[in-house]
Amino acid sequence: MLCLEHVTVSLRQEPLVEDLCLAIGPGEIVTLMGPSGCGKSTLLAWICGTLTDDFDARGRIRLASHDLTARPPEQRGLGMLFQDDLLFPHLSVGDNIAFGIPQAERGRRRRRTIVAEALESVGLGGFADRDPRTLSGGQRLRVSLSRVLVSAPRALLLDEPFSALDTELRAEIRSLVFSRARSQGLPVLLVTHDPEDARAAEGPVLRPWKTATSENALDSVE
């Protein structure tokens, strides 16, 4: 379970989110909805340990029995998907995915097998040698998802990763991401401004932003 306990994030002493508490169980998707600029990405940056010194943040992050609050990003066990796929242009598709494989997975053959199975699982079997620049937006996001999942995260953060896709492809990729997260029992925190994302997540929806009209109100999407 991923838990946020009494989280307050402020910019120049003005709270963006205040005293936020939530718990996300294995395979559950919790959505935080809000308009652009309300602090959605800022909150995720604090959770994954990359928040800049311009912001002040207080509270506690727990994953299972572990307190992550003071840990460096690489020791938090969190996977994150962004709006941009962030693939390395100088690496092949396979090498992009291999970048996420934990160092404990040793041996070239073993790592190639992990890459091949990851690509197959997202419908991109045989794409390992492709240049990422030759892929469509949906294919690039599939590769990005594969890279995150091979890193064996214990929870998943989604920073509006579907927003750049057209409507039909958005629904397809969204379904893929959600189904993979559920099948692996990952707690998922999604931030978005799109009600369709929240409906598809089929989980609790929270609008905790100080700029929102329904502050700190947990409800369902109509």
Short mmCIF file of N, CA and C in Angstrom, two decimals, residues 64-134:
data_model
loop_
_atom_site.label_atom_id
_atom_site.label_comp_id
_atom_site.label_asym_id
_atom_site.label_seq_id
_atom_site.Cartn_x
_atom_site.Cartn_y
_atom_site.Cartn_z
N ALA A 64 4.23 0.22 1.86
CA ALA A 64 4.20 -0.94 2.77
C ALA A 64 4.70 -0.47 4.13
N SER A 65 5.71 -1.11 4.68
CA SER A 65 6.21 -0.73 6.01
C SER A 65 7.39 0.23 5.93
N HIS A 66 7.71 0.71 4.73
CA HIS A 66 8.90 1.54 4.55
C HIS A 66 8.54 3.02 4.47
N ASP A 67 9.27 3.84 5.22
CA ASP A 67 9.12 5.28 5.16
C ASP A 67 10.06 5.80 4.07
N LEU A 68 9.48 6.35 3.00
CA LEU A 68 10.28 6.81 1.86
C LEU A 68 10.66 8.28 1.94
N THR A 69 10.13 8.99 2.90
CA THR A 69 10.18 10.45 2.89
C THR A 69 11.58 11.02 2.71
N ALA A 70 12.57 10.44 3.37
CA ALA A 70 13.93 10.98 3.31
C ALA A 70 14.84 10.20 2.37
N ARG A 71 14.31 9.22 1.67
CA ARG A 71 15.15 8.40 0.79
C ARG A 71 15.43 9.12 -0.53
N PRO A 72 16.60 8.87 -1.14
CA PRO A 72 16.85 9.42 -2.47
C PRO A 72 15.95 8.75 -3.50
N PRO A 73 15.73 9.39 -4.64
CA PRO A 73 14.78 8.86 -5.63
C PRO A 73 15.04 7.41 -6.03
N GLU A 74 16.30 7.05 -6.21
CA GLU A 74 16.63 5.71 -6.70
C GLU A 74 16.37 4.62 -5.68
N GLN A 75 16.09 5.00 -4.43
CA GLN A 75 15.84 4.01 -3.40
C GLN A 75 14.36 3.97 -2.98
N ARG A 76 13.49 4.61 -3.73
CA ARG A 76 12.08 4.67 -3.34
C ARG A 76 11.24 3.56 -3.95
N GLY A 77 11.72 2.93 -5.00
CA GLY A 77 10.96 1.84 -5.62
C GLY A 77 9.72 2.29 -6.34
N LEU A 78 9.74 3.53 -6.85
CA LEU A 78 8.58 4.09 -7.54
C LEU A 78 8.86 4.19 -9.03
N GLY A 79 7.87 3.80 -9.85
CA GLY A 79 7.96 4.00 -11.28
C GLY A 79 7.09 5.17 -11.68
N MET A 80 7.52 5.89 -12.74
CA MET A 80 6.75 7.08 -13.13
C MET A 80 6.67 7.19 -14.64
N LEU A 81 5.46 7.48 -15.14
CA LEU A 81 5.22 7.76 -16.54
C LEU A 81 4.83 9.23 -16.68
N PHE A 82 5.49 9.91 -17.63
CA PHE A 82 5.24 11.32 -17.85
C PHE A 82 4.45 11.54 -19.14
N GLN A 83 4.04 12.78 -19.37
CA GLN A 83 3.39 13.13 -20.63
C GLN A 83 4.34 12.89 -21.80
N ASP A 84 5.61 13.25 -21.63
CA ASP A 84 6.63 12.96 -22.63
C ASP A 84 7.22 11.58 -22.33
N ASP A 85 7.50 10.79 -23.38
CA ASP A 85 7.97 9.43 -23.15
C ASP A 85 9.41 9.37 -22.64
N LEU A 86 10.21 10.42 -22.90
CA LEU A 86 11.58 10.52 -22.38
C LEU A 86 12.48 9.35 -22.81
N LEU A 87 12.27 8.84 -24.00
CA LEU A 87 13.16 7.80 -24.52
C LEU A 87 14.49 8.43 -24.95
N PHE A 88 15.56 7.67 -24.80
CA PHE A 88 16.88 8.15 -25.20
C PHE A 88 17.01 8.00 -26.72
N PRO A 89 17.19 9.10 -27.46
CA PRO A 89 17.22 9.02 -28.93
C PRO A 89 18.44 8.29 -29.48
N HIS A 90 19.53 8.21 -28.70
CA HIS A 90 20.75 7.57 -29.18
C HIS A 90 20.78 6.07 -28.89
N LEU A 91 19.72 5.55 -28.24
CA LEU A 91 19.64 4.13 -27.93
C LEU A 91 18.52 3.49 -28.73
N SER A 92 18.69 2.21 -29.04
CA SER A 92 17.62 1.46 -29.69
C SER A 92 16.46 1.26 -28.72
N VAL A 93 15.35 0.78 -29.25
CA VAL A 93 14.19 0.47 -28.39
C VAL A 93 14.59 -0.52 -27.30
N GLY A 94 15.30 -1.58 -27.69
CA GLY A 94 15.71 -2.58 -26.72
C GLY A 94 16.63 -2.03 -25.66
N ASP A 95 17.58 -1.18 -26.07
CA ASP A 95 18.52 -0.60 -25.11
C ASP A 95 17.82 0.39 -24.19
N ASN A 96 16.79 1.07 -24.69
CA ASN A 96 16.01 1.95 -23.82
C ASN A 96 15.36 1.15 -22.70
N ILE A 97 14.78 0.00 -23.05
CA ILE A 97 14.14 -0.83 -22.03
C ILE A 97 15.19 -1.43 -21.09
N ALA A 98 16.30 -1.88 -21.64
CA ALA A 98 17.35 -2.49 -20.82
C ALA A 98 17.90 -1.51 -19.79
N PHE A 99 17.82 -0.21 -20.09
CA PHE A 99 18.30 0.81 -19.16
C PHE A 99 17.56 0.71 -17.82
N GLY A 100 16.30 0.25 -17.85
CA GLY A 100 15.52 0.18 -16.63
C GLY A 100 15.68 -1.10 -15.84
N ILE A 101 16.36 -2.10 -16.41
CA ILE A 101 16.49 -3.40 -15.73
C ILE A 101 17.42 -3.27 -14.52
N PRO A 102 17.03 -3.76 -13.35
CA PRO A 102 17.90 -3.67 -12.17
C PRO A 102 19.24 -4.36 -12.41
N GLN A 103 20.27 -3.82 -11.79
CA GLN A 103 21.62 -4.37 -11.95
C GLN A 103 21.72 -5.80 -11.44
N ALA A 104 20.83 -6.18 -10.55
CA ALA A 104 20.86 -7.55 -10.03
C ALA A 104 20.58 -8.58 -11.11
N GLU A 105 19.92 -8.16 -12.19
CA GLU A 105 19.66 -9.06 -13.32
C GLU A 105 20.92 -9.09 -14.19
N ARG A 106 21.74 -10.09 -14.00
CA ARG A 106 23.04 -10.15 -14.68
C ARG A 106 23.00 -11.09 -15.87
N GLY A 107 23.93 -10.87 -16.77
CA GLY A 107 24.06 -11.73 -17.93
C GLY A 107 23.36 -11.15 -19.15
N ARG A 108 24.09 -11.07 -20.28
CA ARG A 108 23.53 -10.48 -21.49
C ARG A 108 22.31 -11.24 -21.98
N ARG A 109 22.37 -12.56 -21.92
CA ARG A 109 21.25 -13.36 -22.41
C ARG A 109 20.01 -13.13 -21.57
N ARG A 110 20.19 -13.09 -20.25
CA ARG A 110 19.06 -12.85 -19.35
C ARG A 110 18.43 -11.49 -19.61
N ARG A 111 19.23 -10.47 -19.79
CA ARG A 111 18.71 -9.12 -20.01
C ARG A 111 18.00 -9.02 -21.37
N ARG A 112 18.54 -9.71 -22.38
CA ARG A 112 17.87 -9.73 -23.68
C ARG A 112 16.51 -10.41 -23.59
N THR A 113 16.44 -11.46 -22.78
CA THR A 113 15.18 -12.16 -22.60
C THR A 113 14.14 -11.25 -21.93
N ILE A 114 14.57 -10.50 -20.92
CA ILE A 114 13.67 -9.57 -20.24
C ILE A 114 13.14 -8.53 -21.21
N VAL A 115 14.03 -7.99 -22.04
CA VAL A 115 13.62 -6.98 -23.04
C VAL A 115 12.62 -7.58 -24.02
N ALA A 116 12.92 -8.77 -24.55
CA ALA A 116 12.05 -9.41 -25.53
C ALA A 116 10.67 -9.68 -24.94
N GLU A 117 10.62 -10.17 -23.70
CA GLU A 117 9.34 -10.46 -23.07
C GLU A 117 8.57 -9.18 -22.78
N ALA A 118 9.27 -8.12 -22.40
CA ALA A 118 8.61 -6.84 -22.13
C ALA A 118 7.98 -6.28 -23.40
N LEU A 119 8.70 -6.35 -24.51
CA LEU A 119 8.16 -5.85 -25.77
C LEU A 119 6.97 -6.70 -26.23
N GLU A 120 7.08 -7.99 -26.08
CA GLU A 120 5.99 -8.87 -26.48
C GLU A 120 4.73 -8.56 -25.68
N SER A 121 4.89 -8.26 -24.42
CA SER A 121 3.74 -8.04 -23.54
C SER A 121 2.98 -6.77 -23.88
N VAL A 122 3.62 -5.84 -24.61
CA VAL A 122 2.92 -4.60 -24.99
C VAL A 122 2.68 -4.54 -26.51
N GLY A 123 2.77 -5.71 -27.15
CA GLY A 123 2.46 -5.78 -28.57
C GLY A 123 3.52 -5.25 -29.49
N LEU A 124 4.78 -5.22 -29.04
CA LEU A 124 5.88 -4.70 -29.85
C LEU A 124 6.98 -5.76 -30.01
N GLY A 125 6.59 -7.00 -30.10
CA GLY A 125 7.57 -8.07 -30.30
C GLY A 125 8.38 -7.83 -31.56
N GLY A 126 9.71 -8.01 -31.47
CA GLY A 126 10.59 -7.82 -32.61
C GLY A 126 11.04 -6.39 -32.83
N PHE A 127 10.67 -5.46 -31.93
CA PHE A 127 11.02 -4.05 -32.09
C PHE A 127 12.34 -3.68 -31.41
N ALA A 128 13.06 -4.62 -30.84
CA ALA A 128 14.22 -4.28 -30.00
C ALA A 128 15.27 -3.46 -30.74
N ASP A 129 15.48 -3.72 -32.02
CA ASP A 129 16.53 -3.02 -32.76
C ASP A 129 16.05 -1.74 -33.43
N ARG A 130 14.80 -1.39 -33.25
CA ARG A 130 14.26 -0.20 -33.91
C ARG A 130 14.80 1.08 -33.28
N ASP A 131 14.89 2.11 -34.09
CA ASP A 131 15.22 3.46 -33.63
C ASP A 131 13.95 4.06 -33.04
N PRO A 132 13.97 4.59 -31.80
CA PRO A 132 12.76 5.16 -31.21
C PRO A 132 12.13 6.26 -32.06
N ARG A 133 12.93 6.94 -32.86
CA ARG A 133 12.42 8.03 -33.68
C ARG A 133 11.53 7.54 -34.82
N THR A 134 11.55 6.25 -35.09
CA THR A 134 10.69 5.69 -36.15
C THR A 134 9.34 5.22 -35.61
#
